[in-house]
C-alpha cells in the first residue's frame, strides 16, 4: 500500500489539530474541531478549505478548444476567455467518467479541473482524445495548490488582500490576480452553495496565502474547514458527488443533468451516439429521478439504503447526512418517476429493516439569499 500524498499545507493542518483521513490517495483534513461548527461558519460567516487534491490538467494550442469539444460533452470552444463551465467527460457508452469544471485561461489555453479520485482517468482520456488535434495536454496536478474561501463574508475577506476586481467577477469566472502578494488564479466557484472563491496558486505560496486569509478573516469569524463539512454543505446545496450521484453506470440524462450535453456543437464527440440514445430513452420513459428526502424522525440514511413505498423498493439513497441548517437528517436519492414529485406521500427509507418516513422535496434543500 503506497503512502498517501500530502498537500503543501499538510504540516499546517496538523499544527491546527486537524483529524486527517485518506481521501482518493491524499492525506486530507476531515475536520479541525466540530464539523457542525465548521458547516455553520460557512453558511453564516466564512470557511477556509484546502482543496489541493483536485486534479488540474492544462490543454494548450491552436486546436485546444476543438480537442476539448471532442473529449468532453460541453461546447468548450464557445467559452469566453476568463469564464468557466461545469461539464462532464463520458465513456463511449455514455457513462459518466467524471464531472469537471473547465476554465478558459486564454485564446489557446484551458484548464480542466477533475475530482481527485478520477484525475488520472481524466488525464489519460483527455490525452488520448486530444491526440488527433493541434493541442498539447499537460498534467499540472503538482503545479497548483488550491485554497477555497467560502461563505457570505468571503468577498470582504478577499477584497482586503487583493486589488483584483472581485465585484466584476461573475459566478463561474476566473481572473489572474495577486492575493496577499501571491500570484493566483482567482475563480468565483465553489461546492458549498455559498458565494466564495477558489484560489489556484503555486504550492510554495500556499502556506503564506492560507495564513494571510486566516489573519484577514479573524474578525469576520472565518475558520478552517475539513472535508466532512464540505460534504454536508454540498448535500444541502443539492450538488452531486462523483461516486454517489454520478457513476459510470449513469449517463448525464439518468442523473438529470442532460443539459450539460451539447449536441449542437460542431464536430463529433466521444459518447455522442450513446448519449443521443439515452436522451431519447429519457424523453420516452423518464428514468429514476434524483430527489431530496427530509426525515420525519432522527435516523440518518446512508448511501445504498433502499427507498420504499407501498412495500416495494422504488429507489436508492445516494448521499445522506444530518443537515445542520435544517436540523433534520436529509438525503439525495434516485427514485422511480411516479414517486418523484415533491410532497409525494408514503415514501420511506429502509434503515436496517425499519421503514422510516421521509418527505420528498425538490433539490436543493438550501439556497442562499442573493
XYZ file of C-alpha atoms in Angstrom:
370
model
C 0.000 0.000 0.000
C 1.571 3.302 -1.062
C 1.755 6.232 1.313
C -0.988 8.839 0.767
C 0.098 12.055 -0.916
C 0.342 15.200 1.182
C -0.605 18.718 0.176
C 1.653 21.743 0.628
C -0.442 22.629 3.704
C -0.061 19.261 5.437
C 2.148 20.470 8.305
C -0.138 23.447 8.858
C -3.241 21.209 9.117
C -1.504 19.050 11.701
C -0.416 22.122 13.688
C -4.081 23.150 13.802
C -5.024 19.760 15.279
C -6.863 18.504 12.200
C -8.225 14.962 12.109
C -6.656 13.619 8.920
C -8.102 10.986 6.592
C -7.099 9.188 3.404
C -9.193 10.609 0.565
C -8.549 9.459 -3.006
C -4.930 8.703 -2.140
C -4.361 12.021 -0.355
C -3.978 12.710 3.365
C -6.645 15.386 3.875
C -8.174 17.210 6.865
C -11.561 15.714 7.767
C -12.299 18.268 10.486
C -10.418 20.602 12.808
C -12.874 20.743 15.700
C -16.657 20.402 15.302
C -17.831 19.692 11.759
C -21.209 21.235 12.672
C -19.472 24.464 13.736
C -17.399 24.465 10.535
C -20.565 23.943 8.460
C -22.357 26.779 10.266
C -19.362 29.095 9.823
C -19.539 28.661 6.028
C -23.307 29.279 5.982
C -23.157 32.377 8.186
C -19.596 33.731 8.022
C -16.718 32.089 6.141
C -14.677 28.911 5.949
C -11.224 28.105 4.564
C -10.597 24.838 2.690
C -7.522 23.073 1.312
C -8.597 21.509 -1.993
C -5.125 20.785 -3.333
C -6.095 17.174 -4.028
C -8.127 18.239 -7.069
C -6.589 17.395 -10.455
C -5.591 20.214 -12.820
C -4.997 19.416 -16.485
C -3.907 22.165 -18.901
C -4.732 21.965 -22.610
C -2.976 24.414 -24.941
C -2.561 25.006 -28.658
C -4.407 26.316 -31.718
C -6.962 23.466 -31.546
C -7.205 23.185 -27.734
C -10.882 24.192 -27.743
C -11.753 21.754 -30.530
C -9.878 18.960 -28.733
C -11.945 19.582 -25.591
C -15.165 19.791 -27.635
C -14.363 16.268 -28.849
C -13.188 14.942 -25.469
C -15.986 16.370 -23.289
C -19.769 16.690 -23.669
C -19.833 20.515 -23.469
C -19.210 23.191 -26.097
C -15.922 24.256 -24.564
C -14.532 26.272 -27.502
C -17.508 28.648 -27.117
C -16.342 29.701 -23.642
C -15.201 33.309 -23.402
C -11.707 33.889 -22.034
C -11.981 34.260 -18.262
C -15.134 32.156 -17.941
C -15.646 28.673 -16.527
C -18.134 25.915 -17.267
C -19.444 22.863 -15.453
C -19.284 19.863 -17.776
C -18.634 16.133 -17.896
C -16.409 13.600 -19.598
C -18.204 10.436 -20.679
C -17.168 6.975 -21.834
C -18.079 5.922 -25.392
C -21.146 4.156 -23.910
C -22.320 7.428 -22.334
C -21.377 6.560 -18.751
C -20.032 9.453 -16.691
C -16.263 9.228 -16.125
C -16.202 12.466 -14.115
C -17.819 15.848 -13.712
C -15.474 18.761 -14.316
C -15.003 22.498 -14.274
C -13.172 23.903 -17.303
C -11.639 27.395 -17.253
C -10.642 29.228 -20.413
C -7.456 31.000 -19.394
C -6.500 32.374 -22.827
C -7.283 32.126 -26.529
C -5.329 28.866 -26.724
C -5.264 27.758 -23.080
C -7.793 25.874 -20.955
C -7.598 24.299 -17.512
C -9.672 21.219 -16.733
C -10.257 20.539 -13.026
C -11.093 16.924 -12.217
C -12.117 15.219 -8.994
C -9.168 13.780 -7.077
C -10.443 10.208 -7.364
C -10.709 10.468 -11.169
C -7.789 12.764 -12.025
C -5.671 10.041 -13.638
C -8.635 8.614 -15.581
C -9.490 12.076 -16.896
C -5.861 12.884 -17.743
C -5.494 9.622 -19.666
C -8.785 10.049 -21.527
C -8.180 13.709 -22.481
C -4.625 12.898 -23.593
C -5.854 10.049 -25.792
C -8.775 12.011 -27.234
C -6.670 15.118 -27.994
C -4.085 13.108 -29.938
C -5.567 13.955 -33.357
C -5.678 17.715 -32.676
C -3.094 20.505 -32.722
C -3.144 20.645 -28.923
C -0.923 19.650 -26.007
C -2.192 18.117 -22.756
C -0.178 18.749 -19.595
C -0.539 17.145 -16.169
C -0.491 20.149 -13.812
C -1.545 18.369 -10.623
C 1.762 19.229 -8.943
C 1.814 22.794 -10.289
C -1.063 24.047 -8.137
C -2.240 24.236 -4.582
C -5.934 25.094 -4.325
C -7.373 27.073 -1.428
C -11.065 27.946 -1.185
C -12.677 30.642 0.918
C -16.449 30.178 1.062
C -19.322 31.937 2.775
C -21.114 35.298 2.881
C -18.099 37.079 4.399
C -15.648 35.711 1.792
C -15.833 38.662 -0.658
C -14.956 41.129 2.083
C -12.115 38.995 3.381
C -10.599 38.545 -0.076
C -11.040 42.209 -1.030
C -8.793 43.182 1.873
C -5.955 41.157 0.302
C -6.247 41.931 -3.417
C -6.839 44.792 -5.828
C -8.395 42.411 -8.362
C -11.901 43.394 -9.492
C -13.920 40.968 -7.360
C -17.152 42.949 -7.835
C -16.842 42.452 -11.591
C -16.017 38.750 -11.239
C -19.105 36.760 -12.148
C -20.059 33.331 -10.795
C -18.189 30.687 -12.820
C -15.474 33.064 -13.951
C -11.792 33.429 -13.144
C -9.155 36.102 -13.432
C -5.427 36.254 -12.752
C -4.515 38.458 -9.832
C -2.389 38.817 -6.739
C -3.704 37.883 -3.294
C -1.572 38.856 -0.291
C 1.368 39.254 -2.667
C 0.840 35.763 -4.105
C 0.099 35.305 -7.842
C -3.187 33.424 -8.169
C -5.963 32.436 -10.499
C -8.987 33.790 -8.628
C -12.119 31.801 -9.500
C -15.629 32.554 -8.273
C -16.670 28.946 -7.929
C -17.345 26.566 -5.086
C -19.071 23.463 -3.821
C -20.916 24.757 -0.766
C -23.967 26.629 -2.053
C -22.456 29.901 -0.812
C -20.666 32.736 -2.542
C -16.948 32.184 -2.483
C -13.667 31.876 -4.286
C -11.173 29.194 -5.229
C -7.551 30.304 -5.456
C -5.095 28.352 -7.623
C -1.526 29.136 -6.531
C 1.995 27.746 -6.613
C 2.335 25.133 -3.821
C 5.326 27.088 -2.482
C 2.977 30.035 -1.805
C 0.146 28.029 -0.222
C 1.130 28.436 3.427
C 1.671 32.190 3.086
C -1.741 32.615 1.435
C -3.552 30.416 3.969
C -2.051 32.426 6.831
C -2.930 35.755 5.201
C -6.550 34.636 4.689
C -6.699 33.360 8.271
C -5.483 36.706 9.606
C -7.736 38.756 7.303
C -10.770 36.655 8.246
C -10.226 36.587 12.009
C -12.664 39.414 12.785
C -15.203 38.030 10.297
C -15.327 34.649 12.035
C -13.511 32.629 9.357
C -12.493 29.123 10.440
C -10.532 26.300 8.773
C -12.859 23.626 7.401
C -12.389 19.964 6.530
C -13.879 17.532 4.031
C -16.639 16.441 6.405
C -18.475 19.783 6.414
C -17.741 20.191 2.695
C -19.872 17.074 2.178
C -22.831 18.290 4.256
C -22.642 21.746 2.627
C -22.739 20.314 -0.922
C -25.517 17.897 0.095
C -27.707 20.748 1.388
C -26.970 22.618 -1.858
C -28.102 19.584 -3.900
C -24.729 19.271 -5.631
C -23.818 15.812 -6.964
C -20.737 13.941 -5.766
C -18.909 11.621 -8.132
C -19.156 8.038 -6.874
C -22.503 8.784 -5.201
C -24.884 10.639 -7.533
C -22.649 10.235 -10.611
C -21.068 6.953 -11.787
C -20.013 5.170 -14.967
C -23.322 3.266 -14.757
C -25.258 6.506 -15.310
C -25.410 8.890 -18.265
C -25.902 12.638 -17.692
C -29.560 12.095 -18.686
C -30.013 9.454 -15.986
C -28.598 11.945 -13.485
C -30.980 14.731 -14.572
C -28.041 16.685 -15.968
C -28.667 16.191 -19.681
C -28.424 19.974 -20.102
C -24.610 19.727 -19.979
C -24.579 17.627 -23.178
C -24.354 19.939 -26.207
C -25.445 18.057 -29.336
C -25.478 21.279 -31.375
C -21.740 21.948 -31.141
C -19.670 21.459 -34.299
C -17.976 18.119 -34.906
C -18.299 14.765 -33.235
C -17.597 13.995 -29.591
C -16.928 10.854 -27.589
C -20.177 9.216 -26.495
C -22.385 11.208 -28.852
C -24.369 8.272 -30.263
C -24.892 6.604 -26.900
C -25.930 9.916 -25.323
C -28.393 10.669 -28.138
C -29.991 7.270 -27.477
C -30.029 7.996 -23.722
C -31.755 11.332 -24.377
C -34.444 9.562 -26.433
C -34.961 6.931 -23.722
C -35.257 9.610 -21.040
C -37.836 11.502 -23.111
C -39.899 8.370 -23.804
C -39.743 6.937 -20.284
C -38.284 9.119 -17.548
C -35.519 7.322 -15.646
C -35.320 7.363 -11.892
C -35.165 10.966 -10.740
C -32.739 12.498 -8.251
C -34.817 13.947 -5.404
C -34.354 15.281 -1.922
C -35.621 13.411 1.126
C -36.158 15.021 4.532
C -36.560 12.774 7.577
C -39.596 12.969 9.827
C -37.569 11.177 12.522
C -33.944 11.298 13.679
C -32.371 8.286 11.951
C -29.794 9.139 9.311
C -29.970 7.477 5.877
C -26.759 6.371 4.185
C -25.715 5.719 0.579
C -27.115 2.432 -0.674
C -30.152 2.297 1.624
C -33.355 1.320 -0.259
C -36.131 3.891 -0.717
C -39.542 2.229 -0.316
C -43.228 2.938 -0.899
C -46.200 0.600 -0.530
C -43.919 -2.247 0.482
C -41.867 -2.062 -2.718
C -38.375 -0.696 -3.370
C -38.722 2.433 -5.521
C -35.181 3.795 -5.368
C -31.886 4.098 -3.548
C -30.216 6.693 -1.352
C -27.023 8.126 -2.888
C -25.969 10.523 -0.088
C -27.313 11.098 3.403
C -26.321 13.066 6.497
C -27.714 15.163 9.332
C -28.366 18.684 7.997
C -27.068 21.356 10.385
C -29.104 24.026 8.557
C -32.431 22.134 8.526
C -31.876 20.399 11.858
C -33.011 17.080 10.385
C -31.445 14.152 8.517
C -31.558 14.612 4.726
C -30.689 12.511 1.706
C -30.435 12.573 -2.041
C -31.880 9.513 -3.772
C -32.788 8.231 -7.205
C -36.469 7.216 -7.142
C -38.985 5.996 -9.712
C -40.611 8.891 -11.576
C -44.039 8.025 -10.099
C -42.739 8.920 -6.631
C -40.507 11.856 -7.541
C -42.932 14.783 -7.202
C -42.344 16.977 -4.136
C -44.872 16.121 -1.432
C -45.390 12.518 -2.617
C -46.759 10.662 0.397
C -45.953 7.213 1.723
C -42.226 7.295 0.912
C -39.713 5.903 3.378
C -36.137 4.731 3.711
C -35.362 1.191 4.821
C -32.899 1.736 7.659
C -31.821 -1.693 8.875
C -35.246 -3.233 8.349
C -37.336 -0.315 9.625
C -39.163 1.861 7.106
C -38.539 5.393 8.339
C -40.921 8.029 6.888
C -39.400 10.706 4.636
C -40.789 13.706 2.801
C -39.920 14.056 -0.897
C -38.707 17.609 -1.650
C -37.250 19.425 -4.637
C -33.495 19.987 -4.690
C -31.644 21.886 -3.405
C -32.511 21.695 0.300
C -30.830 25.043 0.824
C -30.491 28.070 -1.438
C -28.656 31.165 -0.305
C -30.326 34.549 -0.336
C -28.709 36.578 -3.110
